[in-house]
PDB file of C-alpha atoms in Angstrom:
ATOM      1  CA  MET A   1     121.487 137.480  78.465  1.00  0.00           C
ATOM      2  CA  VAL A   2     119.097 137.086  81.388  1.00  0.00           C
ATOM      3  CA  PRO A   3     119.704 133.971  83.474  1.00  0.00           C
ATOM      4  CA  PHE A   4     116.816 131.571  83.703  1.00  0.00           C
ATOM      5  CA  THR A   5     115.567 131.895  87.245  1.00  0.00           C
ATOM      6  CA  ASP A   6     112.322 130.365  88.397  1.00  0.00           C
ATOM      7  CA  ASP A   7     110.620 133.741  88.015  1.00  0.00           C
ATOM      8  CA  VAL A   8     111.848 134.220  84.428  1.00  0.00           C
ATOM      9  CA  ARG A   9     111.200 130.615  83.426  1.00  0.00           C
ATOM     10  CA  ASN A  10     107.663 130.606  84.819  1.00  0.00           C
ATOM     11  CA  ALA A  11     106.745 134.095  83.706  1.00  0.00           C
ATOM     12  CA  SER A  12     104.071 134.279  81.058  1.00  0.00           C
ATOM     13  CA  PRO A  13     105.739 135.183  77.736  1.00  0.00           C
ATOM     14  CA  GLU A  14     102.730 137.208  76.611  1.00  0.00           C
ATOM     15  CA  PRO A  15     100.614 138.962  79.201  1.00  0.00           C
ATOM     16  CA  HIS A  16      97.031 138.295  78.279  1.00  0.00           C
ATOM     17  CA  GLN A  17      93.912 140.112  79.255  1.00  0.00           C
ATOM     18  CA  PRO A  18      90.458 139.352  78.005  1.00  0.00           C
ATOM     19  CA  SER A  19      88.930 141.874  75.657  1.00  0.00           C
ATOM     20  CA  GLY A  20      87.237 144.653  77.553  1.00  0.00           C
ATOM     21  CA  ALA A  21      89.590 144.375  80.542  1.00  0.00           C
ATOM     22  CA  GLU A  22      90.242 147.729  82.080  1.00  0.00           C
ATOM     23  CA  SER A  23      92.956 149.030  84.307  1.00  0.00           C
ATOM     24  CA  GLY A  24      92.082 150.370  87.630  1.00  0.00           C
ATOM     25  CA  PRO A  25      91.733 149.175  91.185  1.00  0.00           C
ATOM     26  CA  GLY A  26      92.040 145.438  91.414  1.00  0.00           C
ATOM     27  CA  SER A  27      93.622 145.145  87.970  1.00  0.00           C
ATOM     28  CA  GLY A  28      97.156 144.484  89.180  1.00  0.00           C
ATOM     29  CA  PRO A  29      99.248 141.422  88.301  1.00  0.00           C
ATOM     30  CA  LYS A  30      97.102 139.067  90.396  1.00  0.00           C
ATOM     31  CA  SER A  31      93.878 140.267  88.753  1.00  0.00           C
ATOM     32  CA  ALA A  32      95.408 140.139  85.268  1.00  0.00           C
ATOM     33  CA  ARG A  33      96.625 136.655  86.004  1.00  0.00           C
ATOM     34  CA  CYS A  34      93.192 135.572  87.192  1.00  0.00           C
ATOM     35  CA  ALA A  35      91.581 137.160  84.153  1.00  0.00           C
ATOM     36  CA  VAL A  36      93.214 134.503  81.984  1.00  0.00           C
ATOM     37  CA  CYS A  37      92.629 131.635  84.366  1.00  0.00           C
ATOM     38  CA  THR A  38      90.624 128.521  83.823  1.00  0.00           C
ATOM     39  CA  ASP A  39      88.474 126.892  86.499  1.00  0.00           C
ATOM     40  CA  ARG A  40      91.716 126.066  88.302  1.00  0.00           C
ATOM     41  CA  ASN A  41      92.812 129.700  88.552  1.00  0.00           C
ATOM     42  CA  GLU A  42      96.129 129.115  86.775  1.00  0.00           C
ATOM     43  CA  THR A  43      98.102 130.831  84.059  1.00  0.00           C
ATOM     44  CA  PRO A  44      98.864 129.002  80.807  1.00  0.00           C
ATOM     45  CA  LEU A  45     102.386 128.228  82.032  1.00  0.00           C
ATOM     46  CA  GLU A  46     101.058 126.885  85.322  1.00  0.00           C
ATOM     47  CA  ARG A  47      98.638 124.710  83.341  1.00  0.00           C
ATOM     48  CA  TYR A  48     101.499 123.337  81.196  1.00  0.00           C
ATOM     49  CA  ASP A  49     103.523 122.638  84.336  1.00  0.00           C
ATOM     50  CA  ARG A  50     100.545 120.778  85.852  1.00  0.00           C
ATOM     51  CA  ASN A  51      99.907 118.900  82.598  1.00  0.00           C
ATOM     52  CA  PHE A  52     103.535 117.825  82.398  1.00  0.00           C
ATOM     53  CA  GLY A  53     103.468 116.669  86.033  1.00  0.00           C
ATOM     54  CA  GLU A  54     100.342 114.608  85.351  1.00  0.00           C
ATOM     55  CA  LEU A  55     101.937 113.151  82.221  1.00  0.00           C
ATOM     56  CA  LEU A  56     105.006 112.154  84.231  1.00  0.00           C
ATOM     57  CA  GLN A  57     102.779 110.300  86.710  1.00  0.00           C
ATOM     58  CA  GLU A  58     101.174 108.391  83.826  1.00  0.00           C
ATOM     59  CA  LEU A  59     104.605 107.575  82.417  1.00  0.00           C
ATOM     60  CA  ARG A  60     105.738 106.166  85.764  1.00  0.00           C
ATOM     61  CA  VAL A  61     102.910 103.630  85.652  1.00  0.00           C
ATOM     62  CA  LEU A  62     103.501 102.749  82.001  1.00  0.00           C
ATOM     63  CA  GLN A  63     107.276 102.497  82.330  1.00  0.00           C
ATOM     64  CA  THR A  64     106.979  99.986  85.154  1.00  0.00           C
ATOM     65  CA  GLY A  65     104.802  97.745  82.988  1.00  0.00           C
ATOM     66  CA  VAL A  66     106.991  98.006  79.927  1.00  0.00           C
ATOM     67  CA  GLN A  67     110.130  97.356  81.999  1.00  0.00           C
ATOM     68  CA  ILE A  68     108.644  94.184  83.472  1.00  0.00           C
ATOM     69  CA  LEU A  69     107.591  92.998  80.015  1.00  0.00           C
ATOM     70  CA  PHE A  70     110.988  93.830  78.530  1.00  0.00           C
ATOM     71  CA  ALA A  71     112.832  92.023  81.349  1.00  0.00           C
ATOM     72  CA  PHE A  72     110.622  88.957  80.868  1.00  0.00           C
ATOM     73  CA  LEU A  73     111.329  88.911  77.139  1.00  0.00           C
ATOM     74  CA  LEU A  74     115.071  89.372  77.593  1.00  0.00           C
ATOM     75  CA  THR A  75     115.336  86.463  80.026  1.00  0.00           C
ATOM     76  CA  LEU A  76     113.084  84.204  77.955  1.00  0.00           C
ATOM     77  CA  ALA A  77     115.773  83.631  75.311  1.00  0.00           C
ATOM     78  CA  PHE A  78     118.093  82.188  77.965  1.00  0.00           C
ATOM     79  CA  THR A  79     115.715  79.573  79.339  1.00  0.00           C
ATOM     80  CA  PRO A  80     116.197  75.892  78.474  1.00  0.00           C
ATOM     81  CA  ARG A  81     112.785  75.679  76.774  1.00  0.00           C
ATOM     82  CA  PHE A  82     113.589  78.462  74.289  1.00  0.00           C
ATOM     83  CA  VAL A  83     115.534  76.105  72.011  1.00  0.00           C
ATOM     84  CA  SER A  84     112.383  74.050  71.481  1.00  0.00           C
ATOM     85  CA  LEU A  85     110.449  76.989  69.938  1.00  0.00           C
ATOM     86  CA  ASP A  86     109.573  76.599  66.278  1.00  0.00           C
ATOM     87  CA  THR A  87     110.366  79.227  63.632  1.00  0.00           C
ATOM     88  CA  THR A  88     107.001  80.974  63.964  1.00  0.00           C
ATOM     89  CA  GLN A  89     107.296  81.180  67.736  1.00  0.00           C
ATOM     90  CA  ARG A  90     110.810  82.608  67.427  1.00  0.00           C
ATOM     91  CA  SER A  91     109.439  85.176  64.975  1.00  0.00           C
ATOM     92  CA  PHE A  92     106.703  86.097  67.470  1.00  0.00           C
ATOM     93  CA  TYR A  93     109.394  86.404  70.130  1.00  0.00           C
ATOM     94  CA  VAL A  94     111.670  88.671  68.091  1.00  0.00           C
ATOM     95  CA  GLY A  95     108.760  90.830  66.935  1.00  0.00           C
ATOM     96  CA  THR A  96     107.441  91.180  70.481  1.00  0.00           C
ATOM     97  CA  LEU A  97     110.911  91.966  71.826  1.00  0.00           C
ATOM     98  CA  LEU A  98     111.363  94.717  69.223  1.00  0.00           C
ATOM     99  CA  LEU A  99     107.912  96.119  70.026  1.00  0.00           C
ATOM    100  CA  ALA A 100     108.843  96.202  73.722  1.00  0.00           C
ATOM    101  CA  VAL A 101     112.063  98.052  72.856  1.00  0.00           C
ATOM    102  CA  LEU A 102     110.142 100.568  70.741  1.00  0.00           C
ATOM    103  CA  ALA A 103     107.549 101.053  73.512  1.00  0.00           C
ATOM    104  CA  THR A 104     110.368 101.627  76.005  1.00  0.00           C
ATOM    105  CA  LEU A 105     111.970 104.206  73.720  1.00  0.00           C
ATOM    106  CA  LEU A 106     108.694 106.038  73.103  1.00  0.00           C
ATOM    107  CA  LEU A 107     107.772 106.095  76.788  1.00  0.00           C
ATOM    108  CA  THR A 108     111.189 107.384  77.871  1.00  0.00           C
ATOM    109  CA  ALA A 109     111.521 109.947  75.060  1.00  0.00           C
ATOM    110  CA  PRO A 110     109.547 112.626  76.983  1.00  0.00           C
ATOM    111  CA  ALA A 111     112.388 112.735  79.517  1.00  0.00           C
ATOM    112  CA  ALA A 112     114.870 113.404  76.714  1.00  0.00           C
ATOM    113  CA  VAL A 113     112.625 116.047  75.156  1.00  0.00           C
ATOM    114  CA  HIS A 114     112.312 117.761  78.526  1.00  0.00           C
ATOM    115  CA  ARG A 115     116.042 117.549  79.171  1.00  0.00           C
ATOM    116  CA  VAL A 116     116.978 119.157  75.838  1.00  0.00           C
ATOM    117  CA  LEU A 117     114.287 121.845  75.978  1.00  0.00           C
ATOM    118  CA  PHE A 118     114.543 122.521  79.725  1.00  0.00           C
ATOM    119  CA  ARG A 119     114.698 126.260  80.500  1.00  0.00           C
ATOM    120  CA  ARG A 120     114.118 127.204  76.878  1.00  0.00           C
ATOM    121  CA  ARG A 121     110.577 128.520  77.409  1.00  0.00           C
ATOM    122  CA  ALA A 122     109.178 125.570  75.499  1.00  0.00           C
ATOM    123  CA  LYS A 123     106.902 123.990  78.116  1.00  0.00           C
ATOM    124  CA  ARG A 124     103.911 123.940  75.748  1.00  0.00           C
ATOM    125  CA  LEU A 125     105.973 122.171  73.074  1.00  0.00           C
ATOM    126  CA  ILE A 126     107.352 119.729  75.659  1.00  0.00           C
ATOM    127  CA  VAL A 127     103.840 118.858  76.848  1.00  0.00           C
ATOM    128  CA  GLU A 128     102.386 118.478  73.336  1.00  0.00           C
ATOM    129  CA  VAL A 129     105.246 116.336  71.986  1.00  0.00           C
ATOM    130  CA  SER A 130     105.426 114.253  75.168  1.00  0.00           C
ATOM    131  CA  ALA A 131     101.688 113.554  75.036  1.00  0.00           C
ATOM    132  CA  ARG A 132     102.013 112.307  71.443  1.00  0.00           C
ATOM    133  CA  LEU A 133     105.029 110.161  72.315  1.00  0.00           C
ATOM    134  CA  THR A 134     103.120 108.676  75.252  1.00  0.00           C
ATOM    135  CA  ALA A 135     100.085 107.863  73.098  1.00  0.00           C
ATOM    136  CA  ALA A 136     102.318 106.191  70.506  1.00  0.00           C
ATOM    137  CA  GLY A 137     104.150 104.315  73.277  1.00  0.00           C
ATOM    138  CA  MET A 138     100.860 103.014  74.659  1.00  0.00           C
ATOM    139  CA  ALA A 139      99.788 101.792  71.213  1.00  0.00           C
ATOM    140  CA  VAL A 140     103.069  99.953  70.727  1.00  0.00           C
ATOM    141  CA  LEU A 141     102.918  98.611  74.293  1.00  0.00           C
ATOM    142  CA  ALA A 142      99.462  97.163  73.544  1.00  0.00           C
ATOM    143  CA  LEU A 143     100.955  95.334  70.548  1.00  0.00           C
ATOM    144  CA  ALA A 144     103.888  94.102  72.658  1.00  0.00           C
ATOM    145  CA  LEU A 145     101.568  92.837  75.393  1.00  0.00           C
ATOM    146  CA  ALA A 146      99.412  91.054  72.832  1.00  0.00           C
ATOM    147  CA  GLY A 147     102.534  89.548  71.267  1.00  0.00           C
ATOM    148  CA  ALA A 148     103.840  88.311  74.618  1.00  0.00           C
ATOM    149  CA  VAL A 149     100.481  86.734  75.501  1.00  0.00           C
ATOM    150  CA  LEU A 150     100.259  85.175  72.031  1.00  0.00           C
ATOM    151  CA  LEU A 151     103.733  83.671  72.404  1.00  0.00           C
ATOM    152  CA  VAL A 152     103.232  82.239  75.893  1.00  0.00           C
ATOM    153  CA  VAL A 153      99.785  80.798  75.179  1.00  0.00           C
ATOM    154  CA  ASP A 154     101.013  79.433  71.839  1.00  0.00           C
ATOM    155  CA  VAL A 155     103.806  77.556  73.623  1.00  0.00           C
ATOM    156  CA  VAL A 156     101.534  76.290  76.399  1.00  0.00           C
ATOM    157  CA  LEU A 157      98.223  75.583  74.589  1.00  0.00           C
ATOM    158  CA  GLY A 158      98.873  75.815  70.854  1.00  0.00           C
ATOM    159  CA  ARG A 159      98.734  78.302  68.017  1.00  0.00           C
ATOM    160  CA  GLY A 160      94.957  78.779  67.845  1.00  0.00           C
ATOM    161  CA  ALA A 161      94.674  79.506  71.553  1.00  0.00           C
ATOM    162  CA  GLY A 162      97.686  81.820  71.325  1.00  0.00           C
ATOM    163  CA  VAL A 163      96.193  83.863  68.500  1.00  0.00           C
ATOM    164  CA  ALA A 164      92.869  84.065  70.350  1.00  0.00           C
ATOM    165  CA  ALA A 165      94.505  85.136  73.622  1.00  0.00           C
ATOM    166  CA  GLY A 166      96.705  87.684  71.853  1.00  0.00           C
ATOM    167  CA  SER A 167      93.701  89.110  70.013  1.00  0.00           C
ATOM    168  CA  VAL A 168      91.669  89.382  73.222  1.00  0.00           C
ATOM    169  CA  THR A 169      94.588  91.138  74.883  1.00  0.00           C
ATOM    170  CA  LEU A 170      94.892  93.647  72.043  1.00  0.00           C
ATOM    171  CA  VAL A 171      91.140  94.323  71.973  1.00  0.00           C
ATOM    172  CA  THR A 172      91.090  94.719  75.767  1.00  0.00           C
ATOM    173  CA  CYS A 173      93.968  97.211  75.661  1.00  0.00           C
ATOM    174  CA  GLY A 174      92.184  99.155  72.931  1.00  0.00           C
ATOM    175  CA  GLY A 175      88.945  99.093  74.882  1.00  0.00           C
ATOM    176  CA  LEU A 176      90.449 100.191  78.194  1.00  0.00           C
ATOM    177  CA  TRP A 177      93.078 102.609  76.905  1.00  0.00           C
ATOM    178  CA  ALA A 178      91.307 104.194  73.927  1.00  0.00           C
ATOM    179  CA  LEU A 179      87.585 103.469  73.834  1.00  0.00           C
ATOM    180  CA  LEU A 180      86.722 103.772  77.545  1.00  0.00           C
ATOM    181  CA  PRO A 181      88.317 107.233  78.005  1.00  0.00           C
ATOM    182  CA  ARG A 182      86.539 108.505  74.872  1.00  0.00           C
ATOM    183  CA  VAL A 183      83.167 107.137  76.000  1.00  0.00           C
ATOM    184  CA  LEU A 184      83.612 108.695  79.447  1.00  0.00           C
ATOM    185  CA  GLY A 185      84.668 112.001  77.885  1.00  0.00           C
ATOM    186  CA  TYR A 186      81.723 111.953  75.525  1.00  0.00           C
ATOM    187  CA  ARG A 187      79.245 111.206  78.307  1.00  0.00           C
ATOM    188  CA  ASN A 188      80.624 114.041  80.431  1.00  0.00           C
ATOM    189  CA  GLY A 189      80.678 116.513  77.550  1.00  0.00           C
ATOM    190  CA  HIS A 190      84.476 116.772  77.388  1.00  0.00           C
ATOM    191  CA  ILE A 191      84.742 115.140  73.957  1.00  0.00           C
ATOM    192  CA  LYS A 192      82.384 115.860  71.088  1.00  0.00           C
TER     193      LYS A 192
END
């Protein structure tokens, strides 16, 4: 069995040349590699490495937010005012807490996927699964944020204001996290 060195791990599993590529001067490994490159002049494995690095940067931002929300929700149950919450407010609290837990799990799962599949020549799978987990985590985080806003505003201003504030929060998350990127991609020709 060949040990997984950086060269073996990062080597392209299937050398690829575009149709009509010929051997000859200038067709060595560097030229073959460039023949399959995108605008960034990278191999598919280099692209997956870059994509995973970019995904990790996104997760760092998201994990900070979900950790702050989760910490807030955990401490809320131990405040003196918590005992005065009615049954509906306690239900909002428990539901929001569970959503925050699920968001945390979804947004940390890419690390577990990477850890298990590390050095198994599965970078493409790691990137694809991690991207889906991140998207699901963001959707659940939007619900948790809306739930937290609903709960706090409900306690401070009443149920109607809480529902309105929670709804605005959810719509804003959807607009900024889902709609805006699609509109920008459509305008720039990246999404059809």
